[in-house]
Amino acid sequence: MPTDNGKFNISIKFHLFAFNNFNEVDGVLSVVGAISFFWTDESLVWNKTLYDGIDQIIVPQSKVWTPKVILVNSADTLAWIGSDSSFNVRVTNEGSLVWTPGSVLNAKCSVDVLKFPFDSHSCELLLSGFGYHDTLRLKPISPTTDNSHLILSQLWELESTLVANDLEHESSFEVVINFRRKPVYYTVLVFTPTAVLALLNPLIFMLPIECGERLSFGMTILLSYMVFLTLVSDKLPTTSNPMSFMVIYIILLFVTSACITMCNIINMKLYWSEESEATGIQGCFISFCSKYRQKNSILDVSDKKRKPTTKDFVRILDKIYVFFFYTIILIIFIAYLTVTALDNRDVFILHRILVFIYRRWTQG
């Protein structure tokens, strides 16, 4: 066996066959992969002329020595790669051996759902010749995985891969898989409906108060946001840090909807209270708003000399609320689309700034 400074050299090549699943809640990546091991054994050299020109044979893995490699960051029990099945070994007359065991690899990895559903992830498969005490040297023959037989996932898109030696232990190597989510599903299922509900919400103030449907309309939209928030939270880890921008986006729309419902209840209370002449602050507010109307009057009645009442004050508030809340919703839309378009480094800096401002504000 070839050695270098007392270390047995084995060349490896990682084959990526399928991207099964990525569980964001548990932080587990599941892929189907195989490792090709290339090494030589001088004890298995033969003269092919003495054996009818046979220059290679296929033998079961139990008949020859094979390296024992495990997935260190496995989400399941630790086991040798290929121990759950019997894979054949190809042996040539020159003593060269090729062994390609495969398995379903479930690896633990960190989850960053800050830009969900436009998130990207990088997971490492740390494979090690466990128990050899650095007497085994695993050398990748390619800096990337072999993806010639890769079956692509319908939910995830593979960006890049990397195969490299562990800097501390030569008997270990790591396979880095970089992938990102295909956001169309959540964009259509979550973002679009919540955006449509947000655009419908301020229209509450355009409904006649006399129709009696204002409150039910507002509460229906308010509860709809809770449904979408539950839908998104089920796909995210409960200890996610930082929190996803989509969750923040839905929470902001939920709070805005709650404020709209609260303002609507107050307006309905004022409208159905005993009608009286608008005096004091209400009267001054009506007079101020009347200056910007062409007819110099806020009253849509033929008698321009009628004194403004509390109901007139409520009608003006309805128009102001429509403009105000549409402005708030537009700001939320622009902010969400802006942060999702930033790269990860800019998002990280922005998050740190927001955390700093929040801590300073809470600490007074």
PDB file of C-alpha atoms in Angstrom, residues 106 109 230 270 276:
ATOM      1  CA  ASN A 106     -28.940  13.022   6.640  1.00  0.00           C
ATOM      2  CA  CYS A 109     -26.663  22.027   9.420  1.00  0.00           C
ATOM      3  CA  THR A 230     -49.481  30.240  10.969  1.00  0.00           C
ATOM      4  CA  LEU A 270     -68.691  58.566  17.294  1.00  0.00           C
ATOM      5  CA  SER A 276     -74.427  67.083  18.208  1.00  0.00           C
TER       6      SER A 276
END
